[in-house]
Coordinates of N, CA and C in Angstrom, one line a residue:
X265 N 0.8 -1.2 0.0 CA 0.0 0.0 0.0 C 0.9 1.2 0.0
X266 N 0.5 2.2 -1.3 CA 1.4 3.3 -1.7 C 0.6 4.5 -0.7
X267 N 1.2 5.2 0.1 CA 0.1 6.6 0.4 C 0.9 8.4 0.1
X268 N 0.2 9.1 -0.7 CA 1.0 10.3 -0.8 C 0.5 11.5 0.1
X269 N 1.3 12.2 1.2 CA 0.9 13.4 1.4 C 1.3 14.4 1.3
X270 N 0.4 15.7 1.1 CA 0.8 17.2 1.1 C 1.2 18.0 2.4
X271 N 2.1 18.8 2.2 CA 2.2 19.6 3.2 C 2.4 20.8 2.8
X272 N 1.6 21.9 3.7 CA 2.0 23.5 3.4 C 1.4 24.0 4.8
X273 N 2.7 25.0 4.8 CA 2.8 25.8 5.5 C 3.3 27.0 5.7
X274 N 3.0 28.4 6.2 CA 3.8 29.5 6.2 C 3.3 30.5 7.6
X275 N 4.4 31.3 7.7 CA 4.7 32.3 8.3 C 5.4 33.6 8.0
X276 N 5.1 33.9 9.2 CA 5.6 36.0 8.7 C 6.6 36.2 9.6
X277 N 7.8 36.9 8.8 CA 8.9 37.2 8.9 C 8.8 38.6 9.5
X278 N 9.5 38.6 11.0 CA 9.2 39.2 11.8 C 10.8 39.5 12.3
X279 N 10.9 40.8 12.8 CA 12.3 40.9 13.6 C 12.3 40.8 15.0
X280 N 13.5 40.0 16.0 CA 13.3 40.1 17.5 C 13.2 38.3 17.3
X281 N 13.2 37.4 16.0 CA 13.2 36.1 15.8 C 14.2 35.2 15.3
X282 N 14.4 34.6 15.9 CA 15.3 33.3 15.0 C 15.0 32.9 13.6
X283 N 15.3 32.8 12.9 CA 15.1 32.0 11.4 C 15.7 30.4 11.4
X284 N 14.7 29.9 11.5 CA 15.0 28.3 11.5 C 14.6 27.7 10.6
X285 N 15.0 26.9 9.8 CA 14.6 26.1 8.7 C 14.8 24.7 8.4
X286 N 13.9 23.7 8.4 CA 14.0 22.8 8.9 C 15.8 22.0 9.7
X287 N 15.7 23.0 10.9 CA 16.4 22.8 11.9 C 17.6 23.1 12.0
X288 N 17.4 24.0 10.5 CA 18.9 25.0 11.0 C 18.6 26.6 10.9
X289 N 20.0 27.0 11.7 CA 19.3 28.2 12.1 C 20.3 29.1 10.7
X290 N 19.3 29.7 10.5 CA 20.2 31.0 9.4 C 20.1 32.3 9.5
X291 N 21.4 33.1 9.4 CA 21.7 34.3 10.4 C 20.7 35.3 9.2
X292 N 20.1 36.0 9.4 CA 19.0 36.5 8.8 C 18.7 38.1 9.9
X293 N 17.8 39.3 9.3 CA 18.0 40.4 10.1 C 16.1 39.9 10.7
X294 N 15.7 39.0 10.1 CA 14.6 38.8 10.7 C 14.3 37.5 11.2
X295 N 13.1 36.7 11.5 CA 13.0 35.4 12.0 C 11.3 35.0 11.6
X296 N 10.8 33.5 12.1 CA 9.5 33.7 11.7 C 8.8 33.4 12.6
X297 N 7.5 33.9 12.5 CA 6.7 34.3 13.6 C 5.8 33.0 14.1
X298 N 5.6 32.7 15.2 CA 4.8 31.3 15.4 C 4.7 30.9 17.2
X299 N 4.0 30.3 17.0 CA 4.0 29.7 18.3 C 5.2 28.5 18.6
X300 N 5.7 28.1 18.0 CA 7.3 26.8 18.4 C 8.1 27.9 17.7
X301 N 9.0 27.1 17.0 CA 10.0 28.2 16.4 C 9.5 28.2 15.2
X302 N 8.7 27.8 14.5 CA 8.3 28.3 13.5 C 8.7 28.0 12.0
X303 N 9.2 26.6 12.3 CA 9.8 26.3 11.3 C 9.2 25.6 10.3
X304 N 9.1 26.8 9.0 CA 8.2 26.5 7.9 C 8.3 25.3 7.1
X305 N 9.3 25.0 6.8 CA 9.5 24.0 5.9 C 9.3 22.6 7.0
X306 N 10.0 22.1 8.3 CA 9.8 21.4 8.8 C 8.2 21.0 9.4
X307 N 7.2 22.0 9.7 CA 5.5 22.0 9.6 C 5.1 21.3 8.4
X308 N 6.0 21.8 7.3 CA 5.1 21.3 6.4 C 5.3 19.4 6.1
X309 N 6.5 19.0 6.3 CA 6.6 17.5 6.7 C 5.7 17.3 7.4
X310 N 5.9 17.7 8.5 CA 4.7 17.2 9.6 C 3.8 17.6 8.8
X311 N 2.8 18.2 8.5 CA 1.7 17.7 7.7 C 1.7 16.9 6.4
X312 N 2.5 17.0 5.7 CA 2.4 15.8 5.0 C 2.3 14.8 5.1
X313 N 3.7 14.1 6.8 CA 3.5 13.2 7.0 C 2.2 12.3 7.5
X314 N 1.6 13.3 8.4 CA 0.4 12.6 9.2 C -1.0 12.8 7.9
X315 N -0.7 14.0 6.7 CA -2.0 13.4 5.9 C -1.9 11.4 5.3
X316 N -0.8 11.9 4.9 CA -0.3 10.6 4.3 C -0.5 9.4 5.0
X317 N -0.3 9.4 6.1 CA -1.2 8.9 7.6 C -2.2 8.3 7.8
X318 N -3.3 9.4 7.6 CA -4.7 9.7 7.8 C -4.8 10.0 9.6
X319 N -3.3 10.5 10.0 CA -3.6 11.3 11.6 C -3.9 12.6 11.8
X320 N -4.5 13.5 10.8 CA -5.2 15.0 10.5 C -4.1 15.6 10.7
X321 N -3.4 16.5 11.2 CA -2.1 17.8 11.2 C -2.1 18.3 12.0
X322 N -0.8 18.9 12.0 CA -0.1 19.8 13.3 C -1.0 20.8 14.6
X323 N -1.5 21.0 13.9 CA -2.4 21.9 14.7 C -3.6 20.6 15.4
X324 N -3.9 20.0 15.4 CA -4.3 19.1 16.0 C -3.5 18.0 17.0
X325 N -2.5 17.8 16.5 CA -1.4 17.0 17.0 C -0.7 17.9 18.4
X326 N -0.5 19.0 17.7 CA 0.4 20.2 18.8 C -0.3 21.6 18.7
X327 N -1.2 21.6 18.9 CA -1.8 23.1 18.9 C -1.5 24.3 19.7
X328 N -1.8 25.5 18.9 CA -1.0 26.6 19.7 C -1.7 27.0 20.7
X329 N -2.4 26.4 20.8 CA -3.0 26.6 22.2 C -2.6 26.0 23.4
X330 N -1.8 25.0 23.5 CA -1.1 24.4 24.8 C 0.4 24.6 24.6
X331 N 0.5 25.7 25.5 CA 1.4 26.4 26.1 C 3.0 25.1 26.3
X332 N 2.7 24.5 26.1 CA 3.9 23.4 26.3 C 4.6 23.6 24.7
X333 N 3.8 23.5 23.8 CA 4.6 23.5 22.4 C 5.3 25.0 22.2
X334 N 5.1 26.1 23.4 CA 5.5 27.5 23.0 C 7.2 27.6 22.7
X335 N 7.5 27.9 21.8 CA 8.8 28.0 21.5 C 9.5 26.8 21.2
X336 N 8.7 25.9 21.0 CA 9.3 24.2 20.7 C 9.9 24.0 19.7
X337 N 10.8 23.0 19.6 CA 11.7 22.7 18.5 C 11.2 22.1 17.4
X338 N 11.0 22.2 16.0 CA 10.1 21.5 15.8 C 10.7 20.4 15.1
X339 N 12.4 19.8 15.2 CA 12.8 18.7 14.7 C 12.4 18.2 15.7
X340 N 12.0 18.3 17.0 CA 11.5 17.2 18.7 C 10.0 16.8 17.6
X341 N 9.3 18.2 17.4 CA 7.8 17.6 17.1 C 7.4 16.4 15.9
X342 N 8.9 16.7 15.2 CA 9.1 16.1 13.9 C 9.3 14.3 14.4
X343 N 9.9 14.1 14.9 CA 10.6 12.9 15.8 C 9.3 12.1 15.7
X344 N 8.3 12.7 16.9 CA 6.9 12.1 17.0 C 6.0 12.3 16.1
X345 N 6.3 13.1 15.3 CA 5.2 12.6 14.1 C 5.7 11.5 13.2
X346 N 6.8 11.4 13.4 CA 7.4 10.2 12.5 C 7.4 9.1 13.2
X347 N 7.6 9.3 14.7 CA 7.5 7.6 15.4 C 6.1 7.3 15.3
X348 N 4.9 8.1 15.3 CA 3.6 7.6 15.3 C 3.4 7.3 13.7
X349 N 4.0 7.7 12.7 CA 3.6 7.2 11.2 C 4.3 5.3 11.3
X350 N 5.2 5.7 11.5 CA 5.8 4.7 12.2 C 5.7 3.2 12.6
X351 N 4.5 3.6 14.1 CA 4.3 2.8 14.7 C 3.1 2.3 13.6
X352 N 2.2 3.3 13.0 CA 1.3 2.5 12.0 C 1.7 1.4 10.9
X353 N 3.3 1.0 11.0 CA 3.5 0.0 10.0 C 3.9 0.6 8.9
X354 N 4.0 1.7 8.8 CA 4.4 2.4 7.5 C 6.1 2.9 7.7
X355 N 6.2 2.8 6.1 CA 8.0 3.0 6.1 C 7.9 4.4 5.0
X356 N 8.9 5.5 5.3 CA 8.6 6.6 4.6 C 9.6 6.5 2.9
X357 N 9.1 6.7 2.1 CA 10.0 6.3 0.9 C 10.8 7.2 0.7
X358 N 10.1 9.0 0.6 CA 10.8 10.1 0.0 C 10.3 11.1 0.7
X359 N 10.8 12.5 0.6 CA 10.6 13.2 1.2 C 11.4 14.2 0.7
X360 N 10.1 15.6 -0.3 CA 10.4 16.5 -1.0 C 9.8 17.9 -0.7
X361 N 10.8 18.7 -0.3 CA 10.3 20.1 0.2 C 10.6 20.7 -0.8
X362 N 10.0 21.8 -0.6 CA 9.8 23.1 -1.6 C 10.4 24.3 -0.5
X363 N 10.9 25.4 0.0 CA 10.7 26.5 0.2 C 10.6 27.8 -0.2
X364 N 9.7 28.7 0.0 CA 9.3 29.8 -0.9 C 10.0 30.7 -0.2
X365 N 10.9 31.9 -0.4 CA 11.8 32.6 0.9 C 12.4 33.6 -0.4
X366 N 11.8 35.3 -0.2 CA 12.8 35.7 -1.4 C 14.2 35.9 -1.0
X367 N 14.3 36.4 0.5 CA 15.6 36.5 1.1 C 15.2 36.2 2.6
X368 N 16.4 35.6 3.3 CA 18.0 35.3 2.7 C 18.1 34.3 1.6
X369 N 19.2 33.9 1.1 CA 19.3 32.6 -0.5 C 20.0 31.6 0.8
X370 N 19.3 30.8 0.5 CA 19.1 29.1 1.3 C 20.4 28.0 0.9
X371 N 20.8 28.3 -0.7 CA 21.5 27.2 -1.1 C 22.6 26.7 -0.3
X372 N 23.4 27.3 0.2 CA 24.1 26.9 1.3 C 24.1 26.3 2.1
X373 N 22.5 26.5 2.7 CA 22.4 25.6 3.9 C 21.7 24.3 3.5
X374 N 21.1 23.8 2.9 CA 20.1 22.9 1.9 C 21.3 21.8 2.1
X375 N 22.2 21.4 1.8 CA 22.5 20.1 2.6 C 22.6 19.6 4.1
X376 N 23.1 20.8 4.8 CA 22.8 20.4 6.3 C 21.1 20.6 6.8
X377 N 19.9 20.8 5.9 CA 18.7 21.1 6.5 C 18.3 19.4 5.8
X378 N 19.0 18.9 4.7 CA 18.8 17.6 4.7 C 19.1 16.6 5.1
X379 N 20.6 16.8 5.9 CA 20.8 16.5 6.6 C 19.6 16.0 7.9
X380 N 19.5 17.6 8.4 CA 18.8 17.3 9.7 C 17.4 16.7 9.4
X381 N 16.9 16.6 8.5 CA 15.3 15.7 8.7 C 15.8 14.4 8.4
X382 N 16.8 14.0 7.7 CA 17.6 12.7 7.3 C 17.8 11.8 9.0
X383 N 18.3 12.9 10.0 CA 18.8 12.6 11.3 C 17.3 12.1 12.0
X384 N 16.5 13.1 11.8 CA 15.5 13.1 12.6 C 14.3 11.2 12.4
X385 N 14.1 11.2 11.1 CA 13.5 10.9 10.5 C 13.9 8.8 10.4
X386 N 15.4 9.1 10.0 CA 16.3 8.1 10.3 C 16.4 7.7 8.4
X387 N 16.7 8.8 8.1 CA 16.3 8.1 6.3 C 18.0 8.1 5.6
X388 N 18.0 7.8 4.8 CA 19.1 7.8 3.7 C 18.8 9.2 3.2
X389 N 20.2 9.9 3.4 CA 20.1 11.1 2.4 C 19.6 11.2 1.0
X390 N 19.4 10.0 0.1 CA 19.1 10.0 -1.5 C 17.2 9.7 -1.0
X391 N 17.0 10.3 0.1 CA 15.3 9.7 0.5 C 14.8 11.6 0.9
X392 N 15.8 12.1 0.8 CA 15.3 13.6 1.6 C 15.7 14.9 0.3
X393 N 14.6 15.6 -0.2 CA 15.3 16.8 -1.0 C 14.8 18.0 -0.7
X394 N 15.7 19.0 -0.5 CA 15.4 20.4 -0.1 C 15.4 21.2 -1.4
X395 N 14.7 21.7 -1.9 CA 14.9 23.0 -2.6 C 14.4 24.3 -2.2
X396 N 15.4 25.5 -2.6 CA 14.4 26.9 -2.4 C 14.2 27.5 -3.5
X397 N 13.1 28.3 -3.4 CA 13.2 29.7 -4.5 C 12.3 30.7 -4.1
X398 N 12.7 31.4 -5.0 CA 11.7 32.8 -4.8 C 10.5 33.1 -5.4
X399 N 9.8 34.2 -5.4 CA 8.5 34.2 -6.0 C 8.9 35.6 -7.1
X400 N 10.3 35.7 -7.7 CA 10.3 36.8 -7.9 C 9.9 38.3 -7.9
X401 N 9.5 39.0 -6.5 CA 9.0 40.0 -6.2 C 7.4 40.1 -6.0
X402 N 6.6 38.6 -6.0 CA 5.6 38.7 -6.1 C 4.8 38.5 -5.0
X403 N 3.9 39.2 -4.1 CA 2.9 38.2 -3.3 C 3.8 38.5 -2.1
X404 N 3.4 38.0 -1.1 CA 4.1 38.2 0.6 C 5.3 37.5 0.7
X405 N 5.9 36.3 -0.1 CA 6.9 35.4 -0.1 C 8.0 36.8 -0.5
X406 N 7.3 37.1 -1.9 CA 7.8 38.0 -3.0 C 8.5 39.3 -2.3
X407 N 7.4 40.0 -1.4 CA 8.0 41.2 -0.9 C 8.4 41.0 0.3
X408 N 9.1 39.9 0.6 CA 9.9 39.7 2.1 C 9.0 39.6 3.3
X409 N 7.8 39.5 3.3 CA 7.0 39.3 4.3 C 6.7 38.1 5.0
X410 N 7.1 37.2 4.3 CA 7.2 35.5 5.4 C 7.7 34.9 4.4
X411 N 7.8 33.5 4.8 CA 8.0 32.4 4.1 C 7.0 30.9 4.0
X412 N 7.1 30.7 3.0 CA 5.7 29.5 2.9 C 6.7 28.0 2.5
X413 N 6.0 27.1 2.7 CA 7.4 25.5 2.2 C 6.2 24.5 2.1
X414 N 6.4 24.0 1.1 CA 5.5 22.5 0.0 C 5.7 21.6 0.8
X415 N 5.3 20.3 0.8 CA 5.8 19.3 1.1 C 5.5 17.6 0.3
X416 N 6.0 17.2 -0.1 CA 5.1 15.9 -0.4 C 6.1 14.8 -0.2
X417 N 5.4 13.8 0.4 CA 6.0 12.3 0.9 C 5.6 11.0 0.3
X418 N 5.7 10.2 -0.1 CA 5.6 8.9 -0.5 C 5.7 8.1 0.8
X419 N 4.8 7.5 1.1 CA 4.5 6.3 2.7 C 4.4 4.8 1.9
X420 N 4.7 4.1 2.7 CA 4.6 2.4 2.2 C 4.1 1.8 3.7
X421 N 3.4 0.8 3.1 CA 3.4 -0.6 4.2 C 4.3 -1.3 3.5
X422 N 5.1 -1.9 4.5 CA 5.9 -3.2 3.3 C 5.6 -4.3 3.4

């Protein structure tokens, strides 16, 4: 049994914040705004992973409403969404991000952010791929006002 999920998510690029992306930090004059740290690209796995699931998403899972997830890491929240995909019998095949960010430029860091979901996750790096890009000037990504990140996964029973 083949299962595919989507993931998206975004936030607003705020100053007085960290900029974290899936689980690394990048020195940036702003950060994104959220209840954990905010880390757009890694939310959006987690919801891909648990649609692909059929365990509904993050905000259900960890909602900003309980004060325990405030400022949370979200490779820890990543961890448990993958040991519960997991424990359902399922083995993850791939795992393909998107990030939408017109600045800062990402390419630099995109092997250690595959790295870190590779770590988390427990996968072979040729199972994890990061890309970024811009919206060329367009829309809130466009004029520097947050950042948004895709996600889609391939799940198996084996």
């Amino acid at each position: 049994m083949f299962r595919i999920g989507h993931g998206y998510d975004v936030h607003r690029l705020v100053k007085g914040r960290k900029l974290i992306i899936c689980g690394e930090e990048i020195p940036y004059n702003k950060g994104l705004l959220g209840h954990s740290d905010a880390d757009v690209a890694t939310h959006a796995v987690m919801d891909a992973l648990l649609g692909a699931a059929s365990l509904g998403d993050i905000g259900l899972l960890f909602p900003d409403s309980d004060k325990k997830y405030y400022n949370a890491n979200s490779l820890q929240l990543l961890k448990i969404v993958g040991d519960k995909v997991k424990k359902l019998g399922f083995e993850i095949s791939n795992v393909d991000i998107t990030i939408i960010i017109q600045q800062p430029k990402l390419r630099s860091y995109v092997n250690k952010m595959e790295d870190n979901i590779c770590s988390v996750l427990k996968l072979d790096k040729s199972q994890v791929n990061v890309k970024a890009t811009t919206e060329e000037g367009l829309g809130f990504t466009g004029k520097g006002k947050g950042a948004a990140s895709i996600c889609t996964v391939l799940i198996y029973m084996p």
